[in-house]
Amino acid sequence: MKQKNSYKLPVAIMFALFFMIAFVTGLPSPMGVIVAKQFGASAFESQLGFFANFIAYAFMGIPAGLMLRRIGYKKTAMAAVTVGFVGVGVQYLSGAVGSFAVYLTGAFICGFSVCMLNTVVNPMLNTLGGGGDKGNQLLQFGGACNSIGATIVPFLVGYLMGAEAGRTIEKANPALFIAMAIFAVAFVVLAASKIPEPHMEQGADKAPTSDRYGPMSFRHFVLGTVAIFIYVGIEIGLPSTANLYMTQELGIDAAVAGSIVGLYWLLMLVGRLVGGSVGARVSSRTMMIAVSTVGLAMVAAAILLPASSGVALPASLGGVSVPASVVLIVLCGLCTSVMWGGIFNLAVEGLGKYTAAASGIFMVMVCGGGIIPTFQGWVADRIGYMASYWVMFACFAYLLYYAVIGCRNVNKDIPVGK
């Protein structure tokens, strides 16, 4: 019981880091509006800060996993918040020197930070929960903290910037200072905290070994990396394409469309809170089967329903009428909410000493958030927005396959002890 209580602070720290990941990842969205006006950036260029976060995952995922093994969770997390502090600081400097290139550099550095943080928090929470259902429960609550950050940041940044928001980066300085302060406080708290190091190599273990196995030796992990690549693509592709569909094809005001799409992220928060509350009693596999099946059905219905099947929205959402297909896409937020924790939990189950390296590989695959939505957009240009959701249908189908069959560990003969 004493050992269990001693893990309360580490769990709280991991939850706080989940929030920080969303805070920093959410900054490029309002910053994109600013750089578009200050530097005359095109719509595509103004979103490069957002994509820089995902590109960084492809570069930093494997090194971050190696860092966990060599220096442990605590030092890796401290390095991550240091890098994050520098990244936000560079974005602040971009306003002072008036350089779009410097801004993108800062956003890219922040991408390194959130990749490292993700590499730490996911295996750490799973380990603190002892894996299995309890590990899944902690991951779901961590995801809820992430959703809270994702929901709060746009409103907080908008409030801090005030009515003159969007003209220069200096207007965003309060938000950047808050981010830097969060990183600084996190560094101090981490430095003063004791965090378990179950996967750090010790002593002679740090010497090169001839171990012929690794995370990729496990079929369920390999299939899980594909699942996380697809999942992040689904999470971003569902609402972003719906936003384009409403504004470009239906002619709905951008602010109203943004509010409707915002419900998707709010439903993700609700779903993660529910998932966390039942996570100790409902297995990750059961959750994944349920939400993948429902998601598959809702996407299929959204594609097949005629655009004339309208749903009147309340005045708080603009009082407009939208096709029922849009409502179904938004409701998919309840399905995607528990997938990150569920997939991670299933993919690393039974990996033992290979868990830290596996987490790094997982982070590389987050780049799917930039690739799959882009591919869906390419499809939409050719066959239409709603028809492009067949891409999402195929993605949900793979996740269902993984939950039913692919997540089973068929490599239990591989030794995983230290």
CSV table of C-alpha atoms in Angstrom, one decimal:
chain,number,residue,atom,x,y,z
A,1,MET,CA,0.0,0.0,0.0
A,2,LYS,CA,2.9,2.3,0.8
A,3,GLN,CA,4.3,1.8,-2.7
A,4,LYS,CA,1.0,2.5,-4.3
A,5,ASN,CA,0.7,5.8,-2.4
A,6,SER,CA,4.2,6.8,-3.4
A,7,TYR,CA,3.1,6.8,-7.1
A,8,LYS,CA,0.5,9.5,-6.6
A,9,LEU,CA,2.9,12.3,-7.3
A,10,PRO,CA,4.4,10.7,-10.4
A,11,VAL,CA,0.9,10.1,-11.8
A,12,ALA,CA,0.0,13.7,-11.1
A,13,ILE,CA,3.1,14.9,-12.9
A,14,MET,CA,2.3,12.7,-15.9
A,15,PHE,CA,-1.2,14.1,-16.0
A,16,ALA,CA,0.3,17.6,-16.0
A,17,LEU,CA,2.6,16.7,-18.8
A,18,PHE,CA,-0.3,15.4,-20.8
A,19,PHE,CA,-1.9,18.9,-20.4
A,20,MET,CA,1.3,20.6,-21.5
A,21,ILE,CA,1.5,18.5,-24.7
A,22,ALA,CA,-2.0,19.8,-25.7
A,23,PHE,CA,-1.1,23.4,-24.7
A,24,VAL,CA,2.0,23.6,-26.8
A,25,THR,CA,0.5,21.6,-29.7
A,26,GLY,CA,-2.5,23.9,-29.7
A,27,LEU,CA,-0.4,27.1,-30.0
A,28,PRO,CA,0.2,26.9,-33.8
A,29,SER,CA,-3.5,27.3,-34.5
A,30,PRO,CA,-4.0,30.9,-33.3
A,31,MET,CA,-0.4,31.7,-34.2
A,32,GLY,CA,-1.2,30.7,-37.8
A,33,VAL,CA,-3.7,33.6,-38.0
A,34,ILE,CA,-1.0,36.0,-36.7
A,35,VAL,CA,1.8,35.0,-39.1
A,36,ALA,CA,-0.6,35.1,-42.0
A,37,LYS,CA,-1.2,38.8,-41.3
A,38,GLN,CA,2.3,39.8,-40.0
A,39,PHE,CA,4.3,38.0,-42.7
A,40,GLY,CA,1.8,37.8,-45.5
A,41,ALA,CA,1.8,34.0,-45.4
A,42,SER,CA,-0.6,32.0,-47.5
A,43,ALA,CA,-3.2,29.8,-46.0
A,44,PHE,CA,-0.9,26.8,-46.6
A,45,GLU,CA,2.1,28.5,-45.1
A,46,SER,CA,0.2,29.7,-42.1
A,47,GLN,CA,-0.4,26.1,-41.1
A,48,LEU,CA,3.2,25.0,-41.4
A,49,GLY,CA,3.7,25.7,-37.7
A,50,PHE,CA,1.0,23.1,-36.9
A,51,PHE,CA,2.5,20.5,-39.3
A,52,ALA,CA,6.0,21.2,-37.9
A,53,ASN,CA,4.9,19.5,-34.7
A,54,PHE,CA,4.0,16.3,-36.6
A,55,ILE,CA,7.1,16.4,-38.8
A,56,ALA,CA,9.3,16.5,-35.6
A,57,TYR,CA,7.9,13.2,-34.4
A,58,ALA,CA,9.4,11.4,-37.4
A,59,PHE,CA,12.8,12.8,-36.5
A,60,MET,CA,12.7,12.5,-32.7
A,61,GLY,CA,10.6,9.4,-32.0
A,62,ILE,CA,13.4,6.8,-32.0
A,63,PRO,CA,16.0,9.0,-30.2
A,64,ALA,CA,13.4,9.8,-27.5
A,65,GLY,CA,12.9,6.0,-27.0
A,66,LEU,CA,16.7,5.5,-26.7
A,67,MET,CA,16.8,8.4,-24.2
A,68,LEU,CA,14.3,6.6,-22.0
A,69,ARG,CA,16.5,3.5,-21.9
A,70,ARG,CA,19.8,5.4,-21.3
A,71,ILE,CA,18.8,8.2,-18.9
A,72,GLY,CA,15.3,7.3,-17.7
A,73,TYR,CA,11.9,8.9,-17.6
A,74,LYS,CA,12.8,11.8,-15.2
A,75,LYS,CA,15.8,13.1,-17.2
A,76,THR,CA,14.1,12.6,-20.5
A,77,ALA,CA,11.1,14.6,-19.3
A,78,MET,CA,13.4,17.4,-17.9
A,79,ALA,CA,15.2,17.5,-21.3
A,80,ALA,CA,11.8,17.7,-23.0
A,81,VAL,CA,10.5,20.7,-21.0
A,82,THR,CA,13.9,22.4,-21.5
A,83,VAL,CA,13.6,22.0,-25.3
A,84,GLY,CA,10.0,23.2,-25.1
A,85,PHE,CA,11.0,26.3,-23.2
A,86,VAL,CA,13.6,27.0,-25.9
A,87,GLY,CA,11.1,26.4,-28.7
A,88,VAL,CA,8.5,28.8,-27.3
A,89,GLY,CA,11.3,31.3,-26.7
A,90,VAL,CA,12.3,31.1,-30.3
A,91,GLN,CA,8.7,31.8,-31.4
A,92,TYR,CA,8.8,34.8,-29.1
A,93,LEU,CA,12.0,36.0,-30.7
A,94,SER,CA,10.5,35.6,-34.2
A,95,GLY,CA,8.2,38.5,-33.4
A,96,ALA,CA,11.1,40.6,-32.2
A,97,VAL,CA,13.1,40.0,-35.3
A,98,GLY,CA,10.1,39.8,-37.7
A,99,SER,CA,11.1,36.5,-39.3
A,100,PHE,CA,8.7,33.8,-40.5
A,101,ALA,CA,11.5,31.3,-40.8
A,102,VAL,CA,12.5,31.9,-37.1
A,103,TYR,CA,8.8,31.3,-36.2
A,104,LEU,CA,8.8,28.0,-38.0
A,105,THR,CA,12.1,27.0,-36.4
A,106,GLY,CA,10.5,27.6,-33.0
A,107,ALA,CA,7.4,25.5,-33.9
A,108,PHE,CA,9.7,22.7,-35.1
A,109,ILE,CA,11.7,22.8,-31.8
A,110,CYS,CA,8.4,22.6,-29.9
A,111,GLY,CA,7.5,19.5,-31.9
A,112,PHE,CA,10.7,17.8,-30.6
A,113,SER,CA,9.6,18.7,-27.1
A,114,VAL,CA,6.0,17.3,-27.3
A,115,CYS,CA,7.4,14.2,-29.0
A,116,MET,CA,9.7,13.6,-26.1
A,117,LEU,CA,7.0,14.3,-23.6
A,118,ASN,CA,4.6,11.8,-25.3
A,119,THR,CA,7.4,9.2,-25.3
A,120,VAL,CA,7.6,9.6,-21.5
A,121,VAL,CA,4.0,9.9,-20.4
A,122,ASN,CA,2.5,7.0,-22.2
A,123,PRO,CA,4.7,4.1,-21.0
A,124,MET,CA,5.1,5.8,-17.6
A,125,LEU,CA,1.3,5.9,-16.9
A,126,ASN,CA,0.9,2.4,-18.3
A,127,THR,CA,3.7,1.2,-16.0
A,128,LEU,CA,2.4,3.0,-12.9
A,129,GLY,CA,-0.9,1.4,-13.5
A,130,GLY,CA,0.7,-2.0,-13.7
A,131,GLY,CA,-0.3,-2.5,-17.4
A,132,GLY,CA,-3.6,-4.2,-18.3
A,133,ASP,CA,-6.9,-2.5,-17.5
A,134,LYS,CA,-5.5,-0.3,-14.7
A,135,GLY,CA,-2.8,1.0,-17.1
A,136,ASN,CA,-5.5,1.7,-19.7
A,137,GLN,CA,-7.5,3.6,-17.1
A,138,LEU,CA,-4.6,5.9,-16.2
A,139,LEU,CA,-3.9,6.5,-20.0
A,140,GLN,CA,-7.6,7.4,-20.5
A,141,PHE,CA,-7.5,9.9,-17.6
A,142,GLY,CA,-4.2,11.3,-19.0
A,143,GLY,CA,-6.0,11.6,-22.4
A,144,ALA,CA,-8.7,13.6,-20.6
A,145,CYS,CA,-6.1,16.0,-19.3
A,146,ASN,CA,-4.9,16.3,-22.8
A,147,SER,CA,-8.4,17.1,-24.1
A,148,ILE,CA,-8.9,19.7,-21.4
A,149,GLY,CA,-5.7,21.5,-22.7
A,150,ALA,CA,-6.9,21.2,-26.3
A,151,THR,CA,-10.2,22.7,-25.4
A,152,ILE,CA,-8.9,25.5,-23.2
A,153,VAL,CA,-6.0,26.8,-25.3
A,154,PRO,CA,-7.9,28.4,-28.2
A,155,PHE,CA,-10.2,30.3,-25.8
A,156,LEU,CA,-7.4,31.2,-23.4
A,157,VAL,CA,-5.1,32.5,-26.2
A,158,GLY,CA,-8.0,34.4,-27.8
A,159,TYR,CA,-8.8,36.1,-24.5
A,160,LEU,CA,-5.1,37.0,-23.9
A,161,MET,CA,-4.7,38.5,-27.3
A,162,GLY,CA,-7.8,40.6,-27.0
A,163,ALA,CA,-9.7,42.4,-29.8
A,164,GLU,CA,-6.5,43.3,-31.7
A,165,ALA,CA,-5.4,39.6,-32.0
A,166,GLY,CA,-3.7,38.5,-35.1
A,167,ARG,CA,-1.7,41.5,-36.2
A,168,THR,CA,1.7,40.7,-34.8
A,169,ILE,CA,3.4,38.0,-32.7
A,170,GLU,CA,3.8,40.5,-29.9
A,171,LYS,CA,0.1,40.3,-29.3
A,172,ALA,CA,0.6,36.6,-28.5
A,173,ASN,CA,3.4,37.3,-26.1
A,174,PRO,CA,1.3,36.7,-22.9
A,175,ALA,CA,0.3,33.2,-24.2
A,176,LEU,CA,4.0,32.5,-25.1
A,177,PHE,CA,5.1,33.6,-21.6
A,178,ILE,CA,2.5,31.4,-20.0
A,179,ALA,CA,3.8,28.4,-22.0
A,180,MET,CA,7.4,29.2,-21.0
A,181,ALA,CA,6.3,29.6,-17.3
A,182,ILE,CA,4.6,26.2,-17.4
A,183,PHE,CA,7.8,24.6,-18.8
A,184,ALA,CA,9.9,26.3,-16.1
A,185,VAL,CA,7.7,25.2,-13.3
A,186,ALA,CA,7.5,21.6,-14.7
A,187,PHE,CA,11.3,21.5,-14.8
A,188,VAL,CA,11.6,22.5,-11.1
A,189,VAL,CA,8.9,20.0,-10.0
A,190,LEU,CA,10.4,17.2,-12.0
A,191,ALA,CA,13.9,17.9,-10.6
A,192,ALA,CA,12.5,17.7,-7.0
A,193,SER,CA,10.4,14.6,-7.6
A,194,LYS,CA,11.2,10.9,-7.4
A,195,ILE,CA,10.0,9.0,-10.5
A,196,PRO,CA,10.2,5.2,-10.9
A,197,GLU,CA,12.6,4.1,-13.6
A,198,PRO,CA,11.5,0.5,-14.5
A,199,HIS,CA,13.0,0.6,-18.1
A,200,MET,CA,16.2,2.4,-17.7
A,201,GLU,CA,19.3,0.3,-18.4
A,202,GLN,CA,21.6,0.0,-15.4
A,203,GLY,CA,25.3,-0.5,-15.1
A,204,ALA,CA,26.5,-3.3,-17.4
A,205,ASP,CA,23.2,-3.2,-19.2
A,206,LYS,CA,24.3,0.0,-20.8
A,207,ALA,CA,27.0,-1.8,-22.7
A,208,PRO,CA,26.1,-2.9,-26.3
A,209,THR,CA,24.4,-6.3,-26.3
A,210,SER,CA,23.8,-8.9,-28.9
A,211,ASP,CA,20.1,-9.1,-28.1
A,212,ARG,CA,18.5,-10.2,-31.4
A,213,TYR,CA,15.0,-9.1,-30.3
A,214,GLY,CA,13.3,-5.7,-30.1
A,215,PRO,CA,9.9,-4.2,-30.1
A,216,MET,CA,9.5,-4.9,-33.8
A,217,SER,CA,9.9,-8.6,-33.1
A,218,PHE,CA,6.4,-8.6,-31.7
A,219,ARG,CA,3.6,-8.9,-34.3
A,220,HIS,CA,1.0,-7.2,-32.2
A,221,PHE,CA,3.3,-4.2,-31.7
A,222,VAL,CA,4.1,-3.9,-35.4
A,223,LEU,CA,0.4,-3.9,-36.2
A,224,GLY,CA,-0.1,-1.5,-33.3
A,225,THR,CA,2.3,1.0,-34.8
A,226,VAL,CA,0.2,0.9,-38.0
A,227,ALA,CA,-2.9,1.4,-35.8
A,228,ILE,CA,-1.6,4.5,-34.1
A,229,PHE,CA,-0.5,6.0,-37.5
A,230,ILE,CA,-4.1,5.4,-38.7
A,231,TYR,CA,-5.7,6.6,-35.5
A,232,VAL,CA,-4.0,10.0,-35.4
A,233,GLY,CA,-5.0,10.4,-39.1
A,234,ILE,CA,-8.6,9.7,-38.2
A,235,GLU,CA,-8.6,12.0,-35.2
A,236,ILE,CA,-7.5,15.0,-37.3
A,237,GLY,CA,-9.0,14.0,-40.7
A,238,LEU,CA,-12.6,13.6,-39.4
A,239,PRO,CA,-13.1,17.2,-38.1
A,240,SER,CA,-10.8,19.0,-40.6
A,241,THR,CA,-12.6,17.6,-43.7
A,242,ALA,CA,-16.0,18.3,-42.1
A,243,ASN,CA,-14.9,21.9,-41.6
A,244,LEU,CA,-13.9,22.3,-45.2
A,245,TYR,CA,-17.2,20.6,-46.3
A,246,MET,CA,-19.3,23.0,-44.4
A,247,THR,CA,-17.4,26.2,-45.4
A,248,GLN,CA,-16.5,25.4,-49.0
A,249,GLU,CA,-19.4,23.3,-50.2
A,250,LEU,CA,-22.3,24.2,-47.9
A,251,GLY,CA,-21.4,27.9,-47.5
A,252,ILE,CA,-21.7,27.9,-43.8
A,253,ASP,CA,-20.0,30.8,-42.0
A,254,ALA,CA,-16.5,29.8,-40.9
A,255,ALA,CA,-17.1,30.8,-37.2
A,256,VAL,CA,-20.3,28.7,-37.1
A,257,ALA,CA,-18.5,25.7,-38.8
A,258,GLY,CA,-15.6,26.1,-36.3
A,259,SER,CA,-18.1,25.9,-33.4
A,260,ILE,CA,-19.7,22.8,-34.8
A,261,VAL,CA,-16.3,21.1,-35.3
A,262,GLY,CA,-15.4,22.2,-31.7
A,263,LEU,CA,-18.1,19.9,-30.4
A,264,TYR,CA,-16.0,17.0,-31.8
A,265,TRP,CA,-13.1,17.9,-29.5
A,266,LEU,CA,-15.5,18.4,-26.6
A,267,LEU,CA,-17.0,15.0,-27.1
A,268,MET,CA,-13.5,13.5,-27.1
A,269,LEU,CA,-13.0,15.0,-23.6
A,270,VAL,CA,-16.3,13.5,-22.5
A,271,GLY,CA,-15.4,10.1,-24.0
A,272,ARG,CA,-12.0,10.1,-22.3
A,273,LEU,CA,-13.5,10.9,-18.9
A,274,VAL,CA,-16.0,8.1,-19.3
A,275,GLY,CA,-13.2,5.8,-20.6
A,276,GLY,CA,-11.1,6.6,-17.6
A,277,SER,CA,-14.0,6.0,-15.1
A,278,VAL,CA,-14.6,2.5,-16.6
A,279,GLY,CA,-11.1,1.7,-17.7
A,280,ALA,CA,-10.3,-0.5,-14.7
A,281,ARG,CA,-13.3,-2.7,-15.4
A,282,VAL,CA,-13.5,-2.7,-19.2
A,283,SER,CA,-10.5,-4.0,-21.1
A,284,SER,CA,-8.7,-2.0,-23.8
A,285,ARG,CA,-9.7,-4.7,-26.4
A,286,THR,CA,-13.4,-4.5,-25.5
A,287,MET,CA,-13.3,-0.7,-25.7
A,288,MET,CA,-11.5,-0.7,-29.1
A,289,ILE,CA,-13.9,-3.3,-30.6
A,290,ALA,CA,-16.9,-1.2,-29.4
A,291,VAL,CA,-15.7,2.2,-30.6
A,292,SER,CA,-14.3,0.9,-33.9
A,293,THR,CA,-17.6,-0.8,-34.7
A,294,VAL,CA,-19.7,2.3,-33.9
A,295,GLY,CA,-17.3,4.6,-35.7
A,296,LEU,CA,-17.4,2.4,-38.8
A,297,ALA,CA,-21.2,2.4,-38.8
A,298,MET,CA,-21.4,6.2,-38.3
A,299,VAL,CA,-19.0,7.0,-41.1
A,300,ALA,CA,-20.8,4.7,-43.5
A,301,ALA,CA,-24.1,6.3,-42.6
A,302,ALA,CA,-22.6,9.8,-43.0
A,303,ILE,CA,-21.4,8.9,-46.5
A,304,LEU,CA,-24.7,7.3,-47.6
A,305,LEU,CA,-27.2,9.7,-46.2
A,306,PRO,CA,-28.4,12.4,-48.6
A,307,ALA,CA,-27.3,16.0,-48.1
A,308,SER,CA,-31.0,16.9,-47.9
A,309,SER,CA,-31.3,15.1,-44.5
A,310,GLY,CA,-30.9,18.2,-42.5
A,311,VAL,CA,-30.6,18.7,-38.7
A,312,ALA,CA,-31.5,22.1,-37.2
A,313,LEU,CA,-28.8,23.2,-34.7
A,314,PRO,CA,-29.5,25.4,-31.6
A,315,ALA,CA,-28.9,29.1,-31.6
A,316,SER,CA,-25.7,28.7,-29.7
A,317,LEU,CA,-24.3,26.9,-32.8
A,318,GLY,CA,-25.5,29.5,-35.2
A,319,GLY,CA,-29.1,28.2,-35.6
A,320,VAL,CA,-28.2,26.7,-39.0
A,321,SER,CA,-29.3,23.5,-40.5
A,322,VAL,CA,-26.6,21.0,-41.5
A,323,PRO,CA,-26.8,17.6,-43.1
A,324,ALA,CA,-27.2,14.7,-40.7
A,325,SER,CA,-23.8,13.4,-42.0
A,326,VAL,CA,-22.0,16.3,-40.4
A,327,VAL,CA,-23.7,15.5,-37.0
A,328,LEU,CA,-22.6,11.8,-37.4
A,329,ILE,CA,-19.0,12.9,-38.1
A,330,VAL,CA,-18.9,15.1,-35.0
A,331,LEU,CA,-20.3,12.3,-32.9
A,332,CYS,CA,-17.3,10.2,-33.9
A,333,GLY,CA,-15.4,12.2,-31.3
A,334,LEU,CA,-16.8,9.8,-28.7
A,335,CYS,CA,-15.3,6.9,-30.6
A,336,THR,CA,-11.8,8.4,-31.2
A,337,SER,CA,-11.6,9.6,-27.6
A,338,VAL,CA,-10.4,6.3,-26.1
A,339,MET,CA,-8.4,5.0,-29.0
A,340,TRP,CA,-5.0,6.4,-28.2
A,341,GLY,CA,-4.7,4.9,-24.8
A,342,GLY,CA,-6.4,1.7,-25.9
A,343,ILE,CA,-4.0,1.1,-28.8
A,344,PHE,CA,-0.9,2.0,-26.8
A,345,ASN,CA,-2.0,-0.3,-24.0
A,346,LEU,CA,-2.6,-3.2,-26.3
A,347,ALA,CA,0.5,-2.7,-28.4
A,348,VAL,CA,3.0,-2.6,-25.5
A,349,GLU,CA,1.3,-5.4,-23.5
A,350,GLY,CA,3.9,-8.1,-22.8
A,351,LEU,CA,6.9,-6.2,-24.2
A,352,GLY,CA,8.7,-5.9,-20.8
A,353,LYS,CA,12.2,-4.4,-21.2
A,354,TYR,CA,11.4,-3.3,-24.8
A,355,THR,CA,8.6,-0.9,-23.7
A,356,ALA,CA,10.8,2.2,-23.7
A,357,ALA,CA,12.1,1.6,-27.2
A,358,ALA,CA,8.6,0.8,-28.3
A,359,SER,CA,7.3,4.1,-27.1
A,360,GLY,CA,9.9,5.9,-29.3
A,361,ILE,CA,8.7,4.0,-32.3
A,362,PHE,CA,5.2,4.8,-31.5
A,363,MET,CA,5.9,8.5,-31.5
A,364,VAL,CA,7.4,8.3,-35.0
A,365,MET,CA,4.0,7.0,-36.3
A,366,VAL,CA,2.2,10.1,-35.0
A,367,CYS,CA,3.2,11.7,-38.3
A,368,GLY,CA,0.1,9.9,-39.6
A,369,GLY,CA,-1.8,13.0,-38.4
A,370,GLY,CA,-0.2,14.9,-41.2
A,371,ILE,CA,-0.2,12.3,-43.9
A,372,ILE,CA,-3.7,10.7,-43.8
A,373,PRO,CA,-5.7,13.9,-43.7
A,374,THR,CA,-3.6,15.2,-46.7
A,375,PHE,CA,-4.4,12.0,-48.6
A,376,GLN,CA,-8.1,12.4,-47.8
A,377,GLY,CA,-7.9,16.0,-49.1
A,378,TRP,CA,-6.4,14.7,-52.3
A,379,VAL,CA,-9.3,12.2,-52.6
A,380,ALA,CA,-11.8,14.9,-51.8
A,381,ASP,CA,-10.5,17.0,-54.7
A,382,ARG,CA,-11.4,14.2,-57.0
A,383,ILE,CA,-14.6,12.6,-55.7
A,384,GLY,CA,-16.0,15.2,-53.2
A,385,TYR,CA,-15.8,15.8,-49.5
A,386,MET,CA,-18.3,13.3,-48.2
A,387,ALA,CA,-17.2,10.6,-50.6
A,388,SER,CA,-13.6,11.1,-49.3
A,389,TYR,CA,-14.8,9.7,-46.0
A,390,TRP,CA,-14.4,6.2,-47.5
A,391,VAL,CA,-10.7,6.8,-46.5
A,392,MET,CA,-11.9,7.1,-42.9
A,393,PHE,CA,-14.1,4.1,-43.3
A,394,ALA,CA,-11.1,2.0,-44.4
A,395,CYS,CA,-9.1,3.3,-41.4
A,396,PHE,CA,-11.8,2.4,-38.9
A,397,ALA,CA,-12.0,-1.0,-40.5
A,398,TYR,CA,-8.3,-1.6,-39.8
A,399,LEU,CA,-8.6,-0.5,-36.2
A,400,LEU,CA,-11.5,-3.0,-35.8
A,401,TYR,CA,-9.3,-5.7,-37.3
A,402,TYR,CA,-6.5,-4.8,-34.8
A,403,ALA,CA,-8.8,-4.9,-31.9
A,404,VAL,CA,-10.3,-8.3,-32.8
A,405,ILE,CA,-7.2,-10.1,-34.1
A,406,GLY,CA,-4.1,-8.0,-34.6
A,407,CYS,CA,-3.6,-7.1,-30.9
A,408,ARG,CA,-3.0,-10.7,-29.7
A,409,ASN,CA,0.5,-11.4,-28.6
A,410,VAL,CA,1.7,-14.4,-30.6
A,411,ASN,CA,5.3,-13.9,-29.6
A,412,LYS,CA,5.2,-14.9,-26.0
A,413,ASP,CA,8.3,-17.1,-26.5
A,414,ILE,CA,10.5,-14.0,-26.7
A,415,PRO,CA,12.2,-13.3,-23.3
A,416,VAL,CA,11.3,-9.8,-22.1
A,417,GLY,CA,12.9,-9.7,-18.6
A,418,LYS,CA,15.9,-7.6,-17.8
